[in-house]
PDB file of C-alpha atoms in Angstrom:
ATOM      1  CA  MET A   1     -14.522  -4.773 -18.596  1.00 45.00           C
ATOM      2  CA  ASN A   2     -13.185  -4.351 -15.095  1.00 50.00           C
ATOM      3  CA  GLU A   3     -10.506  -1.678 -15.323  1.00 50.00           C
ATOM      4  CA  GLY A   4      -9.159  -2.191 -11.798  1.00 49.00           C
ATOM      5  CA  LEU A   5      -6.369  -4.453 -12.994  1.00 55.00           C
ATOM      6  CA  ALA A   6      -6.519  -4.015 -16.748  1.00 50.00           C
ATOM      7  CA  GLN A   7      -3.450  -2.830 -18.564  1.00 52.00           C
ATOM      8  CA  SER A   8      -3.336   0.837 -19.502  1.00 50.00           C
ATOM      9  CA  SER A   9      -4.151   0.255 -23.177  1.00 47.00           C
ATOM     10  CA  ALA A  10      -7.719   1.293 -23.946  1.00 50.00           C
ATOM     11  CA  GLU A  11      -7.943  -1.579 -26.442  1.00 58.00           C
ATOM     12  CA  TYR A  12      -6.924  -4.260 -23.967  1.00 60.00           C
ATOM     13  CA  VAL A  13      -9.659  -6.779 -23.171  1.00 67.00           C
ATOM     14  CA  MET A  14      -9.169  -9.132 -20.244  1.00 69.00           C
ATOM     15  CA  SER A  15      -9.477 -12.832 -20.803  1.00 79.00           C
ATOM     16  CA  GLN A  16     -12.106 -14.887 -19.002  1.00 82.00           C
ATOM     17  CA  ALA A  17      -9.396 -16.205 -16.660  1.00 77.00           C
ATOM     18  CA  GLU A  18      -8.309 -12.644 -15.833  1.00 79.00           C
ATOM     19  CA  GLU A  19     -11.904 -11.614 -15.180  1.00 84.00           C
ATOM     20  CA  GLU A  20     -12.247 -14.582 -12.814  1.00 84.00           C
ATOM     21  CA  ALA A  21      -9.044 -13.544 -11.016  1.00 83.00           C
ATOM     22  CA  VAL A  22     -10.372  -9.990 -10.612  1.00 86.00           C
ATOM     23  CA  THR A  23     -13.661 -11.325  -9.266  1.00 89.00           C
ATOM     24  CA  ALA A  24     -11.828 -13.551  -6.776  1.00 87.00           C
ATOM     25  CA  ILE A  25      -9.658 -10.622  -5.637  1.00 88.00           C
ATOM     26  CA  GLU A  26     -12.764  -8.466  -5.149  1.00 90.00           C
ATOM     27  CA  GLU A  27     -14.571 -11.254  -3.290  1.00 91.00           C
ATOM     28  CA  ALA A  28     -11.555 -11.576  -0.986  1.00 90.00           C
ATOM     29  CA  GLY A  29     -12.214  -7.946  -0.035  1.00 92.00           C
ATOM     30  CA  HIS A  30      -9.128  -6.391  -1.600  1.00 91.00           C
ATOM     31  CA  ASP A  31      -9.027  -2.892  -3.085  1.00 93.00           C
ATOM     32  CA  LEU A  32      -8.393  -3.478  -6.796  1.00 90.00           C
ATOM     33  CA  GLY A  33      -6.591  -0.157  -7.163  1.00 92.00           C
ATOM     34  CA  ALA A  34      -4.182  -1.090  -4.384  1.00 94.00           C
ATOM     35  CA  VAL A  35      -3.671  -4.570  -5.827  1.00 91.00           C
ATOM     36  CA  ARG A  36      -2.942  -3.047  -9.262  1.00 87.00           C
ATOM     37  CA  VAL A  37      -0.394  -0.611  -7.795  1.00 91.00           C
ATOM     38  CA  TYR A  38       1.269  -3.385  -5.805  1.00 91.00           C
ATOM     39  CA  ARG A  39       1.368  -5.753  -8.774  1.00 85.00           C
ATOM     40  CA  ASP A  40       2.879  -3.068 -10.992  1.00 85.00           C
ATOM     41  CA  ASN A  41       5.585  -2.146  -8.473  1.00 86.00           C
ATOM     42  CA  VAL A  42       6.867  -5.306  -6.818  1.00 82.00           C
ATOM     43  CA  GLY A  43       8.776  -6.814  -9.702  1.00 64.00           C
ATOM     44  CA  GLU A  44       8.464  -9.251 -12.515  1.00 58.00           C
ATOM     45  CA  SER A  45       8.192 -12.376 -10.401  1.00 55.00           C
ATOM     46  CA  TYR A  46       4.825 -11.201  -9.037  1.00 54.00           C
ATOM     47  CA  THR A  47       3.389  -9.668 -12.191  1.00 56.00           C
ATOM     48  CA  PRO A  48       1.112 -12.395 -13.605  1.00 63.00           C
ATOM     49  CA  LEU A  49      -2.460 -11.565 -12.659  1.00 66.00           C
ATOM     50  CA  LEU A  50      -3.525 -15.177 -13.046  1.00 63.00           C
ATOM     51  CA  GLU A  51      -1.088 -16.205 -10.331  1.00 74.00           C
ATOM     52  CA  TRP A  52      -2.489 -13.684  -7.835  1.00 78.00           C
ATOM     53  CA  GLU A  53      -2.912 -16.331  -5.146  1.00 80.00           C
ATOM     54  CA  ASP A  54       0.881 -16.780  -5.130  1.00 79.00           C
ATOM     55  CA  TRP A  55       1.588 -13.134  -4.185  1.00 81.00           C
ATOM     56  CA  ILE A  56      -1.574 -11.880  -2.464  1.00 86.00           C
ATOM     57  CA  GLY A  57      -0.171 -12.824   0.978  1.00 89.00           C
ATOM     58  CA  ASP A  58       2.753 -10.462   0.413  1.00 90.00           C
ATOM     59  CA  PHE A  59       0.293  -7.771  -0.699  1.00 92.00           C
ATOM     60  CA  GLU A  60      -1.732  -8.229   2.493  1.00 93.00           C
ATOM     61  CA  GLU A  61       1.412  -7.976   4.631  1.00 94.00           C
ATOM     62  CA  SER A  62       2.658  -4.904   2.794  1.00 95.00           C
ATOM     63  CA  TYR A  63      -0.542  -2.881   2.241  1.00 97.00           C
ATOM     64  CA  GLN A  64      -1.090  -0.182   4.876  1.00 97.00           C
ATOM     65  CA  GLY A  65      -4.033   1.718   3.401  1.00 96.00           C
ATOM     66  CA  GLU A  66      -5.020   4.589   1.174  1.00 97.00           C
ATOM     67  CA  MET A  67      -3.970   7.985   2.523  1.00 97.00           C
ATOM     68  CA  SER A  68      -1.362  10.691   2.105  1.00 97.00           C
ATOM     69  CA  THR A  69       2.171  10.051   3.287  1.00 97.00           C
ATOM     70  CA  LYS A  70       1.677  12.838   5.825  1.00 96.00           C
ATOM     71  CA  GLU A  71      -1.455  11.209   7.259  1.00 96.00           C
ATOM     72  CA  PHE A  72       0.284   7.856   7.431  1.00 97.00           C
ATOM     73  CA  ALA A  73       3.365   9.269   9.170  1.00 95.00           C
ATOM     74  CA  GLU A  74       1.209  11.045  11.757  1.00 91.00           C
ATOM     75  CA  GLN A  75      -0.892   7.921  12.342  1.00 93.00           C
ATOM     76  CA  LEU A  76       2.192   5.739  12.761  1.00 93.00           C
ATOM     77  CA  ALA A  77       3.820   8.216  15.157  1.00 89.00           C
ATOM     78  CA  GLU A  78       0.674   8.234  17.289  1.00 85.00           C
ATOM     79  CA  GLU A  79       0.758   4.417  17.375  1.00 87.00           C
ATOM     80  CA  PHE A  80       4.457   4.269  18.305  1.00 85.00           C
ATOM     81  CA  PHE A  81       4.558   7.082  20.807  1.00 82.00           C
ATOM     82  CA  ASP A  82       2.033   7.836  23.538  1.00 75.00           C
ATOM     83  CA  PHE A  83       1.791  11.565  22.843  1.00 74.00           C
ATOM     84  CA  ASP A  84      -1.489  11.813  24.739  1.00 76.00           C
ATOM     85  CA  GLY A  85      -0.007  10.180  27.817  1.00 73.00           C
ATOM     86  CA  VAL A  86       3.568   9.467  28.771  1.00 64.00           C
ATOM     87  CA  TYR A  87       5.172  11.487  25.970  1.00 66.00           C
ATOM     88  CA  ASN A  88       2.705  14.373  26.051  1.00 71.00           C
ATOM     89  CA  SER A  89       5.338  16.857  27.190  1.00 74.00           C
ATOM     90  CA  ILE A  90       7.668  16.075  24.268  1.00 77.00           C
ATOM     91  CA  ALA A  91       5.013  15.882  21.540  1.00 75.00           C
ATOM     92  CA  GLN A  92       5.538  19.546  20.675  1.00 77.00           C
ATOM     93  CA  TYR A  93       9.149  18.781  19.733  1.00 82.00           C
ATOM     94  CA  PHE A  94       8.380  15.875  17.417  1.00 84.00           C
ATOM     95  CA  ASP A  95       9.278  16.648  13.786  1.00 90.00           C
ATOM     96  CA  TYR A  96       6.564  14.972  11.703  1.00 89.00           C
ATOM     97  CA  GLU A  97       8.078  16.127   8.394  1.00 94.00           C
ATOM     98  CA  LYS A  98      11.421  14.461   9.088  1.00 95.00           C
ATOM     99  CA  TRP A  99       9.628  11.364  10.416  1.00 94.00           C
ATOM    100  CA  GLU A 100       7.597  11.185   7.194  1.00 96.00           C
ATOM    101  CA  ARG A 101      10.670  11.682   5.007  1.00 97.00           C
ATOM    102  CA  ASP A 102      12.625   9.008   6.843  1.00 96.00           C
ATOM    103  CA  LEU A 103       9.780   6.483   6.724  1.00 96.00           C
ATOM    104  CA  PHE A 104       9.555   6.762   2.947  1.00 96.00           C
ATOM    105  CA  MET A 105      13.296   6.496   2.371  1.00 96.00           C
ATOM    106  CA  GLY A 106      13.110   2.709   2.596  1.00 91.00           C
ATOM    107  CA  ASP A 107      10.663   1.233   5.096  1.00 95.00           C
ATOM    108  CA  TYR A 108       7.522   2.316   3.242  1.00 97.00           C
ATOM    109  CA  TRP A 109       6.563   3.373  -0.263  1.00 96.00           C
ATOM    110  CA  GLU A 110       3.605   5.186  -1.778  1.00 97.00           C
ATOM    111  CA  ASN A 111       2.019   5.162  -5.203  1.00 96.00           C
ATOM    112  CA  ASP A 112      -1.298   6.766  -6.225  1.00 95.00           C
ATOM    113  CA  GLY A 113      -2.188   7.360  -2.568  1.00 97.00           C
ATOM    114  CA  TYR A 114      -1.678   3.719  -1.551  1.00 98.00           C
ATOM    115  CA  ILE A 115       0.853   3.086   1.209  1.00 98.00           C
ATOM    116  CA  PHE A 116       2.905  -0.113   1.376  1.00 97.00           C
ATOM    117  CA  ARG A 117       5.524  -1.409   3.764  1.00 96.00           C
ATOM    118  CA  SER A 118       8.666  -2.689   2.084  1.00 94.00           C
ATOM    119  CA  ILE A 119       8.993  -6.405   2.799  1.00 88.00           C
TER     120      ILE A 119
END
């Protein structure tokens, strides 16, 4: 049994159709852990595993990667601001902790180390 998207019950056995959906998700190159977290957190309208093709586009748009919120905030700041060039002189004043806090107050969310953008 593929546990990447299985329900938490140890006795749960996926149907053949669910197994095929998991295989298709894997073949599309998606991280099953990230897909599971997304599916469990986006709301009831996206929950059915068998309808994954209906919501996978939103997953792809939202998923940012697997890392800590601190790593993500630092990476995003480096992308937004040219601290190695133009903004080098102000980099020492940048408050990464507040940046991280503010990012995850609405624009982004994290669960089990997976980072998603709110869409």
